Amino acid sequence: MLTVNGQRLWNSLMDMAEVGATAAGGNCRLALSAEDFAGRALFADWCHQAGMSLDTDAIGNLFARRAGRTPQAEPVVMGSHLDTQPAGGRFDGTYGVLAGLEVVRSLNDAGITTDRPLEIAVWTNEEGARFTPAMLGSATFCGVVPLADALAIEDAQGISVATALAGQAGNLPLGRRFAAYFEAHIEQGPILEQAGLPIGVVTGGQAICWLDVLVSGRPAHAGTTPMRLRRDALFAASTMISQLEQLANAFGPHGLVTVGQLLIPGASRNTVPGQVRFTVDLRHPQDAQIHAMEESTRRVLQQLAAQRGLTVNIQQHWFSAATPFDRDCIAAVRQAVTALGYPHQEMVSGAGHDAIHLARHCPSAMIFVPCVDGLSHNEAEDALPDDLRMGADVLLGAVLAQAGGQTIPTVSSWASST
Amino acid sequence: MLTVNGQRLWNSLMDMAEVGATAAGGNCRLALSAEDFAGRALFADWCHQAGMSLDTDAIGNLFARRAGRTPQAEPVVMGSHLDTQPAGGRFDGTYGVLAGLEVVRSLNDAGITTDRPLEIAVWTNEEGARFTPAMLGSATFCGVVPLADALAIEDAQGISVATALAGQAGNLPLGRRFAAYFEAHIEQGPILEQAGLPIGVVTGGQAICWLDVLVSGRPAHAGTTPMRLRRDALFAASTMISQLEQLANAFGPHGLVTVGQLLIPGASRNTVPGQVRFTVDLRHPQDAQIHAMEESTRRVLQQLAAQRGLTVNIQQHWFSAATPFDRDCIAAVRQAVTALGYPHQEMVSGAGHDAIHLARHCPSAMIFVPCVDGLSHNEAEDALPDDLRMGADVLLGAVLAQAGGQTIPTVSSWASST
């Protein structure tokens, strides 16, 4: 069975990590910065060397194309992003792009031409660190954000996306049809590492419900107010948050509950908090369950507030439905990993990815590989060369299946494939 | 039995409230500001009119003196402060000073000369709103803060106490001996109002223990980290804070527990909190109990952290032992309020007052009157004229008892005393 060259993939990852390298071993290539353009230029050089053509669309998404036997056929697309967090790692996004490149190089080595054209997409501003929202390039491509709105978005210095593109936008149409989209990515979580598995077959993205909670009691002097006369908003909020932890268990193992921000307006060490604001982040792979989680949250918080004679106001800040990936694309990944004999499990994506937008545009799926300690968005982000190689092998197999390539012979052991 | 003129007291309170009046009906006389000096000047005028002499000490504490039959005897001192919070009320501090003035005026009306001299003290910078710490003038007088240190303290604009005194400091010695010190004050809490009582006989100040708590878990991505692999510092802190509420009940009704500040460093809506800092304010009238409360707090927090595989660091930020007031001074207050027939209860002071410093310098006690809704440090701070009058009556009775005045006839009803 055809596999990639793991050492070449690793070398390219390390070469790309020299662009915008930080002192602590990470990367800083903010979207559409000089470092980001330098990274794209290095990638473009490699694509040209691999015989690919390059073009961009109006939001600066970069596409490298390898011709297929049927030029008019919709392409099978691999990809991710090359921009990073300000103190980002070497693999988030970059891996998906360079795994795509390694797939093309490996096909070149093997002399294989697929039926459909292949493309590698580099999506603009995935991180959202410079321009908000994140995943802007894929959102614009998929019609989620209108182009004019996207171009007008400004960074903290007042520089617009249009200005930052600096003539690097091209004429490839937005919303072109793809036969399939595959994105390989580090997991950015601890599940695969904990399970000792090199591959996650990603079946979709979670539903997310963000709530803003305001608990209102009565401020009071910490020294002069008897406990029985207090309406302490923090004691109430603490009970609420403890109940939310229980709620996560009730919806386990797939339900996730996080209270990431908590603020006491006008907080003072010797004042009983009169108000507390906190956020709730609810996640579940199933829409029916996320709705049940939101309803339970609202009921529990209202009950606890009423018991204490306090009030609670709960606003939905944002809701994103679950994103199931395409059955055939998932099957292609599953068949590839099974044929390769690599240990794996099915899982949902906990983080946002360009593939979440693409999934509403064309058949899509993702492949996860472990990252060390589940760490990402961090200069210490790390991944093992063998895991990265196996992920690219699976990408190659899935792409070949969807693009109409060669018959793939099986190999006896996944450990000997570099 | 001799009583004060409640209407005159109220009129003086309202006249003083014109000095540094705020649009919302409160007062702004920051310590040693032009408004504070204007308030002192108005008070000095009234004292001169009442036949008193005035002088200041090196930290600007202002003393008005009424001669006694025994000029060399240590004086009986009444007092409080005239400075306010930036958005303060009309009664906090001012009441104790003007109740003292009303006592003197009433003695003048009755033609009574006491054995001991009487003084009214206006302590500098009680609020601590301009210069930290609070109660600076009484602390310096009592030797708790060295004079040179006190004079060097700067406000937020870099103006020192020495500069702000602007030549208004005088030569009265710090630490002069007093026969007794009585401070009348609004309660700044809801106890008397809730109980429907006009007078609180204050037996001392609470012990206070301030702790700084740091809970350390592990930050994680809210979407990619299964609940079972999280070490969420906020879920842990919420459980701890709920347990602290239980601890307050266990030390009730006199034990008080407040968590006034809580901070999640680097908080983000979709990040599992890796660290949480919070403060703990423990109070109890008895030193043995405050120590037990601190020990229980430490034990409970350590246990809860250990159960979750997190760590907790607990630092004592400040400790102030309980301040019992003088037995004879308390008895003088108790006898006065009983003789007057005013409903009352004994209580401890929950807030800090100049009397807390004075109690370590000379025999001291306090008299509380209710404030509306227990509200203080607020422009809406309010008190009822009848309550203020009754408090001044009690002050008069207690001062006469300690200063060696007239025999006091009893009256039949406290309701007819204005």
PDB file of N, CA and C in Angstrom, chain A residues 188-191 194 206 210-212 221-224 226-227 229-230 234-235 238-239 241-242 245 248 255-260 262 264 267-271 273 281 283 308 317 350-351, chain B residues 188-191 194 206 210-212 221-224 226-227 229-230 234-235 238-239 241-242 245 248 255-260 262 264 267-271 273 281 283 308 317 350-351:
ATOM      1  N   GLN A 188      -5.024  18.719  19.156  1.00  0.00           N
ATOM      2  CA  GLN A 188      -5.164  19.865  20.083  1.00  0.00           C
ATOM      3  C   GLN A 188      -5.897  19.476  21.359  1.00  0.00           C
ATOM      4  N   GLY A 189      -5.859  18.218  21.693  1.00  0.00           N
ATOM      5  CA  GLY A 189      -6.455  17.708  22.928  1.00  0.00           C
ATOM      6  C   GLY A 189      -5.718  16.445  23.314  1.00  0.00           C
ATOM      7  N   PRO A 190      -6.074  15.856  24.440  1.00  0.00           N
ATOM      8  CA  PRO A 190      -5.289  14.753  25.009  1.00  0.00           C
ATOM      9  C   PRO A 190      -5.823  13.356  24.707  1.00  0.00           C
ATOM     10  N   ILE A 191      -6.913  13.240  23.942  1.00  0.00           N
ATOM     11  CA  ILE A 191      -7.614  11.950  23.865  1.00  0.00           C
ATOM     12  C   ILE A 191      -6.754  10.873  23.231  1.00  0.00           C
ATOM     13  N   GLN A 194      -3.675   9.945  25.345  1.00  0.00           N
ATOM     14  CA  GLN A 194      -4.069   9.154  26.516  1.00  0.00           C
ATOM     15  C   GLN A 194      -4.431   7.728  26.124  1.00  0.00           C
ATOM     16  N   GLN A 206     -18.459  19.340  17.165  1.00  0.00           N
ATOM     17  CA  GLN A 206     -19.433  19.456  18.242  1.00  0.00           C
ATOM     18  C   GLN A 206     -20.382  20.633  18.036  1.00  0.00           C
ATOM     19  N   TRP A 210     -22.887  28.963  23.898  1.00  0.00           N
ATOM     20  CA  TRP A 210     -22.247  29.888  24.834  1.00  0.00           C
ATOM     21  C   TRP A 210     -23.315  30.717  25.528  1.00  0.00           C
ATOM     22  N   LEU A 211     -23.271  30.717  26.858  1.00  0.00           N
ATOM     23  CA  LEU A 211     -24.214  31.486  27.666  1.00  0.00           C
ATOM     24  C   LEU A 211     -23.469  32.544  28.469  1.00  0.00           C
ATOM     25  N   ASP A 212     -24.143  33.695  28.653  1.00  0.00           N
ATOM     26  CA  ASP A 212     -23.656  34.733  29.573  1.00  0.00           C
ATOM     27  C   ASP A 212     -24.601  34.776  30.760  1.00  0.00           C
ATOM     28  N   HIS A 221     -21.283  45.053  53.421  1.00  0.00           N
ATOM     29  CA  HIS A 221     -20.007  45.175  54.132  1.00  0.00           C
ATOM     30  C   HIS A 221     -19.654  43.820  54.754  1.00  0.00           C
ATOM     31  N   ALA A 222     -18.433  43.372  54.494  1.00  0.00           N
ATOM     32  CA  ALA A 222     -18.018  42.042  54.958  1.00  0.00           C
ATOM     33  C   ALA A 222     -17.935  41.951  56.477  1.00  0.00           C
ATOM     34  N   GLY A 223     -17.835  43.095  57.148  1.00  0.00           N
ATOM     35  CA  GLY A 223     -17.678  43.061  58.598  1.00  0.00           C
ATOM     36  C   GLY A 223     -18.951  43.314  59.366  1.00  0.00           C
ATOM     37  N   THR A 224     -19.908  43.968  58.743  1.00  0.00           N
ATOM     38  CA  THR A 224     -21.077  44.441  59.488  1.00  0.00           C
ATOM     39  C   THR A 224     -22.366  43.710  59.134  1.00  0.00           C
ATOM     40  N   PRO A 226     -24.533  40.357  59.040  1.00  0.00           N
ATOM     41  CA  PRO A 226     -24.644  38.957  59.467  1.00  0.00           C
ATOM     42  C   PRO A 226     -24.881  38.037  58.265  1.00  0.00           C
ATOM     43  N   MET A 227     -24.398  36.802  58.353  1.00  0.00           N
ATOM     44  CA  MET A 227     -24.529  35.869  57.236  1.00  0.00           C
ATOM     45  C   MET A 227     -25.986  35.728  56.820  1.00  0.00           C
ATOM     46  N   LEU A 229     -28.339  37.767  56.734  1.00  0.00           N
ATOM     47  CA  LEU A 229     -28.916  38.910  56.026  1.00  0.00           C
ATOM     48  C   LEU A 229     -28.238  39.164  54.682  1.00  0.00           C
ATOM     49  N   ARG A 230     -27.314  38.287  54.306  1.00  0.00           N
ATOM     50  CA  ARG A 230     -26.594  38.497  53.047  1.00  0.00           C
ATOM     51  C   ARG A 230     -27.332  37.874  51.868  1.00  0.00           C
ATOM     52  N   LEU A 234     -21.590  35.652  44.966  1.00  0.00           N
ATOM     53  CA  LEU A 234     -20.528  34.683  44.673  1.00  0.00           C
ATOM     54  C   LEU A 234     -20.808  33.326  45.320  1.00  0.00           C
ATOM     55  N   PHE A 235     -21.339  33.334  46.533  1.00  0.00           N
ATOM     56  CA  PHE A 235     -21.722  32.044  47.117  1.00  0.00           C
ATOM     57  C   PHE A 235     -22.771  31.372  46.228  1.00  0.00           C
ATOM     58  N   SER A 238     -21.015  30.129  43.046  1.00  0.00           N
ATOM     59  CA  SER A 238     -20.186  28.948  43.311  1.00  0.00           C
ATOM     60  C   SER A 238     -21.038  27.684  43.351  1.00  0.00           C
ATOM     61  N   THR A 239     -22.206  27.778  43.972  1.00  0.00           N
ATOM     62  CA  THR A 239     -23.110  26.631  43.999  1.00  0.00           C
ATOM     63  C   THR A 239     -23.570  26.290  42.582  1.00  0.00           C
ATOM     64  N   ILE A 241     -21.975  26.864  39.768  1.00  0.00           N
ATOM     65  CA  ILE A 241     -20.877  26.310  38.976  1.00  0.00           C
ATOM     66  C   ILE A 241     -20.605  24.870  39.393  1.00  0.00           C
ATOM     67  N   SER A 242     -20.727  24.592  40.695  1.00  0.00           N
ATOM     68  CA  SER A 242     -20.578  23.203  41.150  1.00  0.00           C
ATOM     69  C   SER A 242     -21.671  22.326  40.545  1.00  0.00           C
ATOM     70  N   GLU A 245     -20.861  21.436  37.015  1.00  0.00           N
ATOM     71  CA  GLU A 245     -19.913  20.326  36.915  1.00  0.00           C
ATOM     72  C   GLU A 245     -20.667  18.989  36.980  1.00  0.00           C
ATOM     73  N   ALA A 248     -22.326  18.261  33.676  1.00  0.00           N
ATOM     74  CA  ALA A 248     -21.421  17.688  32.677  1.00  0.00           C
ATOM     75  C   ALA A 248     -21.363  16.177  32.841  1.00  0.00           C
ATOM     76  N   GLY A 255     -20.651  15.182  26.772  1.00  0.00           N
ATOM     77  CA  GLY A 255     -21.017  16.553  27.144  1.00  0.00           C
ATOM     78  C   GLY A 255     -19.857  17.237  27.856  1.00  0.00           C
ATOM     79  N   LEU A 256     -19.580  18.485  27.456  1.00  0.00           N
ATOM     80  CA  LEU A 256     -18.489  19.259  28.069  1.00  0.00           C
ATOM     81  C   LEU A 256     -19.055  20.567  28.620  1.00  0.00           C
ATOM     82  N   VAL A 257     -18.631  20.931  29.812  1.00  0.00           N
ATOM     83  CA  VAL A 257     -19.060  22.192  30.428  1.00  0.00           C
ATOM     84  C   VAL A 257     -17.824  22.929  30.934  1.00  0.00           C
ATOM     85  N   THR A 258     -17.699  24.188  30.518  1.00  0.00           N
ATOM     86  CA  THR A 258     -16.574  25.012  30.961  1.00  0.00           C
ATOM     87  C   THR A 258     -17.082  26.383  31.387  1.00  0.00           C
ATOM     88  N   VAL A 259     -16.671  26.823  32.552  1.00  0.00           N
ATOM     89  CA  VAL A 259     -16.876  28.213  32.959  1.00  0.00           C
ATOM     90  C   VAL A 259     -15.486  28.852  32.888  1.00  0.00           C
ATOM     91  N   GLY A 260     -15.265  29.604  31.813  1.00  0.00           N
ATOM     92  CA  GLY A 260     -13.916  30.108  31.540  1.00  0.00           C
ATOM     93  C   GLY A 260     -13.662  31.497  32.090  1.00  0.00           C
ATOM     94  N   LEU A 262     -15.066  34.520  34.907  1.00  0.00           N
ATOM     95  CA  LEU A 262     -15.924  34.905  36.034  1.00  0.00           C
ATOM     96  C   LEU A 262     -15.444  36.263  36.519  1.00  0.00           C
ATOM     97  N   ILE A 264     -16.378  39.655  39.172  1.00  0.00           N
ATOM     98  CA  ILE A 264     -17.157  40.306  40.225  1.00  0.00           C
ATOM     99  C   ILE A 264     -17.029  41.803  39.990  1.00  0.00           C
ATOM    100  N   ALA A 267     -15.214  44.402  42.539  1.00  0.00           N
ATOM    101  CA  ALA A 267     -14.799  43.475  43.600  1.00  0.00           C
ATOM    102  C   ALA A 267     -13.898  44.151  44.629  1.00  0.00           C
ATOM    103  N   SER A 268     -14.127  43.862  45.885  1.00  0.00           N
ATOM    104  CA  SER A 268     -13.301  44.350  46.975  1.00  0.00           C
ATOM    105  C   SER A 268     -13.213  43.237  48.007  1.00  0.00           C
ATOM    106  N   ARG A 269     -12.024  43.107  48.596  1.00  0.00           N
ATOM    107  CA  ARG A 269     -11.756  42.020  49.530  1.00  0.00           C
ATOM    108  C   ARG A 269     -12.752  41.981  50.680  1.00  0.00           C
ATOM    109  N   ASN A 270     -13.219  43.165  51.124  1.00  0.00           N
ATOM    110  CA  ASN A 270     -14.103  43.202  52.289  1.00  0.00           C
ATOM    111  C   ASN A 270     -15.508  43.690  51.946  1.00  0.00           C
ATOM    112  N   THR A 271     -15.952  43.335  50.742  1.00  0.00           N
ATOM    113  CA  THR A 271     -17.333  43.611  50.334  1.00  0.00           C
ATOM    114  C   THR A 271     -17.974  42.320  49.846  1.00  0.00           C
ATOM    115  N   PRO A 273     -19.935  40.226  47.501  1.00  0.00           N
ATOM    116  CA  PRO A 273     -20.239  40.493  46.094  1.00  0.00           C
ATOM    117  C   PRO A 273     -21.741  40.622  45.851  1.00  0.00           C
ATOM    118  N   ASP A 281     -19.725  27.523  28.639  1.00  0.00           N
ATOM    119  CA  ASP A 281     -19.449  26.937  27.330  1.00  0.00           C
ATOM    120  C   ASP A 281     -19.915  25.483  27.392  1.00  0.00           C
ATOM    121  N   ARG A 283     -20.804  21.953  25.261  1.00  0.00           N
ATOM    122  CA  ARG A 283     -20.504  21.287  23.989  1.00  0.00           C
ATOM    123  C   ARG A 283     -21.025  19.852  24.024  1.00  0.00           C
ATOM    124  N   ARG A 308     -32.199  31.179  46.973  1.00  0.00           N
ATOM    125  CA  ARG A 308     -31.430  32.127  47.786  1.00  0.00           C
ATOM    126  C   ARG A 308     -31.998  33.541  47.731  1.00  0.00           C
ATOM    127  N   HIS A 317     -25.208  33.655  24.133  1.00  0.00           N
ATOM    128  CA  HIS A 317     -24.243  34.533  23.474  1.00  0.00           C
ATOM    129  C   HIS A 317     -23.978  34.061  22.036  1.00  0.00           C
ATOM    130  N   GLY A 350     -13.153  18.823  18.807  1.00  0.00           N
ATOM    131  CA  GLY A 350     -13.554  19.751  19.847  1.00  0.00           C
ATOM    132  C   GLY A 350     -13.257  21.195  19.483  1.00  0.00           C
ATOM    133  N   ALA A 351     -12.298  21.398  18.631  1.00  0.00           N
ATOM    134  CA  ALA A 351     -11.895  22.760  18.255  1.00  0.00           C
ATOM    135  C   ALA A 351     -12.517  23.130  16.923  1.00  0.00           C
TER     136      ALA A 351
ATOM    137  N   GLN B 188     -23.434  51.108  60.089  1.00  0.00           N
ATOM    138  CA  GLN B 188     -22.893  50.664  58.789  1.00  0.00           C
ATOM    139  C   GLN B 188     -23.212  49.209  58.507  1.00  0.00           C
ATOM    140  N   GLY B 189     -24.281  48.719  59.122  1.00  0.00           N
ATOM    141  CA  GLY B 189     -24.753  47.361  58.905  1.00  0.00           C
ATOM    142  C   GLY B 189     -26.230  47.314  59.222  1.00  0.00           C
ATOM    143  N   PRO B 190     -26.857  46.175  59.008  1.00  0.00           N
ATOM    144  CA  PRO B 190     -28.320  46.098  59.097  1.00  0.00           C
ATOM    145  C   PRO B 190     -28.864  45.574  60.429  1.00  0.00           C
ATOM    146  N   ILE B 191     -28.013  45.303  61.400  1.00  0.00           N
ATOM    147  CA  ILE B 191     -28.470  44.544  62.577  1.00  0.00           C
ATOM    148  C   ILE B 191     -29.498  45.324  63.391  1.00  0.00           C
ATOM    149  N   GLN B 194     -32.813  45.887  61.486  1.00  0.00           N
ATOM    150  CA  GLN B 194     -33.584  44.635  61.406  1.00  0.00           C
ATOM    151  C   GLN B 194     -34.230  44.314  62.750  1.00  0.00           C
ATOM    152  N   GLN B 206     -14.249  43.082  66.009  1.00  0.00           N
ATOM    153  CA  GLN B 206     -13.993  41.699  65.615  1.00  0.00           C
ATOM    154  C   GLN B 206     -12.522  41.442  65.322  1.00  0.00           C
ATOM    155  N   TRP B 210      -7.371  37.806  56.966  1.00  0.00           N
ATOM    156  CA  TRP B 210      -7.464  37.863  55.500  1.00  0.00           C
ATOM    157  C   TRP B 210      -6.491  36.844  54.901  1.00  0.00           C
ATOM    158  N   LEU B 211      -7.026  35.995  54.032  1.00  0.00           N
ATOM    159  CA  LEU B 211      -6.222  34.983  53.357  1.00  0.00           C
ATOM    160  C   LEU B 211      -6.220  35.231  51.849  1.00  0.00           C
ATOM    161  N   ASP B 212      -5.083  34.910  51.212  1.00  0.00           N
ATOM    162  CA  ASP B 212      -4.989  34.891  49.750  1.00  0.00           C
ATOM    163  C   ASP B 212      -4.842  33.445  49.310  1.00  0.00           C
ATOM    164  N   HIS B 221      -8.108  23.243  26.626  1.00  0.00           N
ATOM    165  CA  HIS B 221      -9.057  23.700  25.607  1.00  0.00           C
ATOM    166  C   HIS B 221     -10.449  23.202  25.973  1.00  0.00           C
ATOM    167  N   ALA B 222     -11.394  24.138  25.975  1.00  0.00           N
ATOM    168  CA  ALA B 222     -12.760  23.794  26.399  1.00  0.00           C
ATOM    169  C   ALA B 222     -13.444  22.830  25.445  1.00  0.00           C
ATOM    170  N   GLY B 223     -12.957  22.730  24.213  1.00  0.00           N
ATOM    171  CA  GLY B 223     -13.624  21.863  23.241  1.00  0.00           C
ATOM    172  C   GLY B 223     -12.967  20.521  23.066  1.00  0.00           C
ATOM    173  N   THR B 224     -11.686  20.420  23.403  1.00  0.00           N
ATOM    174  CA  THR B 224     -10.935  19.208  23.044  1.00  0.00           C
ATOM    175  C   THR B 224     -10.560  18.356  24.251  1.00  0.00           C
ATOM    176  N   PRO B 226     -11.597  16.083  27.369  1.00  0.00           N
ATOM    177  CA  PRO B 226     -12.682  15.372  28.067  1.00  0.00           C
ATOM    178  C   PRO B 226     -12.736  15.789  29.532  1.00  0.00           C
ATOM    179  N   MET B 227     -13.922  15.773  30.115  1.00  0.00           N
ATOM    180  CA  MET B 227     -14.086  16.197  31.500  1.00  0.00           C
ATOM    181  C   MET B 227     -13.153  15.418  32.425  1.00  0.00           C
ATOM    182  N   LEU B 229     -10.281  14.286  32.022  1.00  0.00           N
ATOM    183  CA  LEU B 229      -8.855  14.629  31.934  1.00  0.00           C
ATOM    184  C   LEU B 229      -8.580  16.065  32.358  1.00  0.00           C
ATOM    185  N   ARG B 230      -9.618  16.762  32.833  1.00  0.00           N
ATOM    186  CA  ARG B 230      -9.426  18.158  33.221  1.00  0.00           C
ATOM    187  C   ARG B 230      -8.976  18.281  34.675  1.00  0.00           C
ATOM    188  N   LEU B 234     -11.368  26.369  38.444  1.00  0.00           N
ATOM    189  CA  LEU B 234     -12.580  27.081  38.866  1.00  0.00           C
ATOM    190  C   LEU B 234     -13.618  26.125  39.450  1.00  0.00           C
ATOM    191  N   PHE B 235     -13.756  24.934  38.867  1.00  0.00           N
ATOM    192  CA  PHE B 235     -14.653  23.957  39.488  1.00  0.00           C
ATOM    193  C   PHE B 235     -14.170  23.647  40.912  1.00  0.00           C
ATOM    194  N   SER B 238     -14.912  26.690  43.125  1.00  0.00           N
ATOM    195  CA  SER B 238     -16.338  26.814  43.428  1.00  0.00           C
ATOM    196  C   SER B 238     -16.737  25.874  44.556  1.00  0.00           C
ATOM    197  N   THR B 239     -16.218  24.673  44.533  1.00  0.00           N
ATOM    198  CA  THR B 239     -16.491  23.730  45.619  1.00  0.00           C
ATOM    199  C   THR B 239     -15.916  24.253  46.934  1.00  0.00           C
ATOM    200  N   ILE B 241     -15.401  27.394  47.776  1.00  0.00           N
ATOM    201  CA  ILE B 241     -16.152  28.564  48.242  1.00  0.00           C
ATOM    202  C   ILE B 241     -17.495  28.123  48.826  1.00  0.00           C
ATOM    203  N   SER B 242     -18.109  27.107  48.217  1.00  0.00           N
ATOM    204  CA  SER B 242     -19.348  26.577  48.794  1.00  0.00           C
ATOM    205  C   SER B 242     -19.085  25.993  50.180  1.00  0.00           C
ATOM    206  N   GLU B 245     -18.876  28.701  52.740  1.00  0.00           N
ATOM    207  CA  GLU B 245     -20.194  29.167  53.182  1.00  0.00           C
ATOM    208  C   GLU B 245     -20.714  28.259  54.308  1.00  0.00           C
ATOM    209  N   ALA B 248     -18.973  29.119  57.548  1.00  0.00           N
ATOM    210  CA  ALA B 248     -19.551  30.282  58.239  1.00  0.00           C
ATOM    211  C   ALA B 248     -20.713  29.843  59.109  1.00  0.00           C
ATOM    212  N   GLY B 255     -19.542  34.156  63.423  1.00  0.00           N
ATOM    213  CA  GLY B 255     -18.502  33.975  62.409  1.00  0.00           C
ATOM    214  C   GLY B 255     -18.970  34.479  61.057  1.00  0.00           C
ATOM    215  N   LEU B 256     -18.107  35.239  60.383  1.00  0.00           N
ATOM    216  CA  LEU B 256     -18.438  35.791  59.066  1.00  0.00           C
ATOM    217  C   LEU B 256     -17.382  35.346  58.058  1.00  0.00           C
ATOM    218  N   VAL B 257     -17.831  34.954  56.873  1.00  0.00           N
ATOM    219  CA  VAL B 257     -16.918  34.545  55.812  1.00  0.00           C
ATOM    220  C   VAL B 257     -17.328  35.250  54.524  1.00  0.00           C
ATOM    221  N   THR B 258     -16.363  35.924  53.916  1.00  0.00           N
ATOM    222  CA  THR B 258     -16.613  36.630  52.655  1.00  0.00           C
ATOM    223  C   THR B 258     -15.497  36.305  51.671  1.00  0.00           C
ATOM    224  N   VAL B 259     -15.872  35.935  50.460  1.00  0.00           N
ATOM    225  CA  VAL B 259     -14.925  35.862  49.354  1.00  0.00           C
ATOM    226  C   VAL B 259     -15.280  37.036  48.450  1.00  0.00           C
ATOM    227  N   GLY B 260     -14.484  38.102  48.543  1.00  0.00           N
ATOM    228  CA  GLY B 260     -14.830  39.357  47.871  1.00  0.00           C
ATOM    229  C   GLY B 260     -14.202  39.504  46.502  1.00  0.00           C
ATOM    230  N   LEU B 262     -12.272  37.373  43.215  1.00  0.00           N
ATOM    231  CA  LEU B 262     -11.913  36.113  42.554  1.00  0.00           C
ATOM    232  C   LEU B 262     -11.428  36.458  41.160  1.00  0.00           C
ATOM    233  N   ILE B 264      -9.474  34.873  37.552  1.00  0.00           N
ATOM    234  CA  ILE B 264      -8.938  33.779  36.740  1.00  0.00           C
ATOM    235  C   ILE B 264      -7.872  34.389  35.843  1.00  0.00           C
ATOM    236  N   ALA B 267      -8.087  34.608  31.787  1.00  0.00           N
ATOM    237  CA  ALA B 267      -9.386  33.980  31.555  1.00  0.00           C
ATOM    238  C   ALA B 267      -9.828  34.093  30.101  1.00  0.00           C
ATOM    239  N   SER B 268     -10.380  33.031  29.584  1.00  0.00           N
ATOM    240  CA  SER B 268     -10.939  33.004  28.234  1.00  0.00           C
ATOM    241  C   SER B 268     -12.160  32.106  28.271  1.00  0.00           C
ATOM    242  N   ARG B 269     -13.167  32.525  27.521  1.00  0.00           N
ATOM    243  CA  ARG B 269     -14.452  31.816  27.541  1.00  0.00           C
ATOM    244  C   ARG B 269     -14.312  30.341  27.202  1.00  0.00           C
ATOM    245  N   ASN B 270     -13.388  30.030  26.323  1.00  0.00           N
ATOM    246  CA  ASN B 270     -13.287  28.635  25.889  1.00  0.00           C
ATOM    247  C   ASN B 270     -11.972  27.982  26.310  1.00  0.00           C
ATOM    248  N   THR B 271     -11.501  28.405  27.478  1.00  0.00           N
ATOM    249  CA  THR B 271     -10.327  27.757  28.078  1.00  0.00           C
ATOM    250  C   THR B 271     -10.680  27.310  29.490  1.00  0.00           C
ATOM    251  N   PRO B 273     -10.094  26.972  33.132  1.00  0.00           N
ATOM    252  CA  PRO B 273      -9.188  27.752  33.989  1.00  0.00           C
ATOM    253  C   PRO B 273      -8.095  26.877  34.619  1.00  0.00           C
ATOM    254  N   ASP B 281     -12.075  36.550  53.686  1.00  0.00           N
ATOM    255  CA  ASP B 281     -12.161  37.473  54.814  1.00  0.00           C
ATOM    256  C   ASP B 281     -12.929  36.742  55.904  1.00  0.00           C
ATOM    257  N   ARG B 283     -14.093  36.668  59.959  1.00  0.00           N
ATOM    258  CA  ARG B 283     -14.257  37.557  61.114  1.00  0.00           C
ATOM    259  C   ARG B 283     -14.965  36.818  62.240  1.00  0.00           C
ATOM    260  N   ARG B 308      -8.966  16.442  44.100  1.00  0.00           N
ATOM    261  CA  ARG B 308      -9.063  16.672  42.666  1.00  0.00           C
ATOM    262  C   ARG B 308      -7.698  16.643  41.969  1.00  0.00           C
ATOM    263  N   HIS B 317      -2.762  37.152  54.565  1.00  0.00           N
ATOM    264  CA  HIS B 317      -2.475  38.487  54.040  1.00  0.00           C
ATOM    265  C   HIS B 317      -2.429  39.495  55.178  1.00  0.00           C
ATOM    266  N   GLY B 350     -18.404  45.618  63.313  1.00  0.00           N
ATOM    267  CA  GLY B 350     -17.919  44.859  62.167  1.00  0.00           C
ATOM    268  C   GLY B 350     -16.936  45.640  61.326  1.00  0.00           C
ATOM    269  N   ALA B 351     -17.028  46.943  61.366  1.00  0.00           N
ATOM    270  CA  ALA B 351     -16.152  47.792  60.559  1.00  0.00           C
ATOM    271  C   ALA B 351     -15.003  48.316  61.413  1.00  0.00           C
TER     272      ALA B 351
END
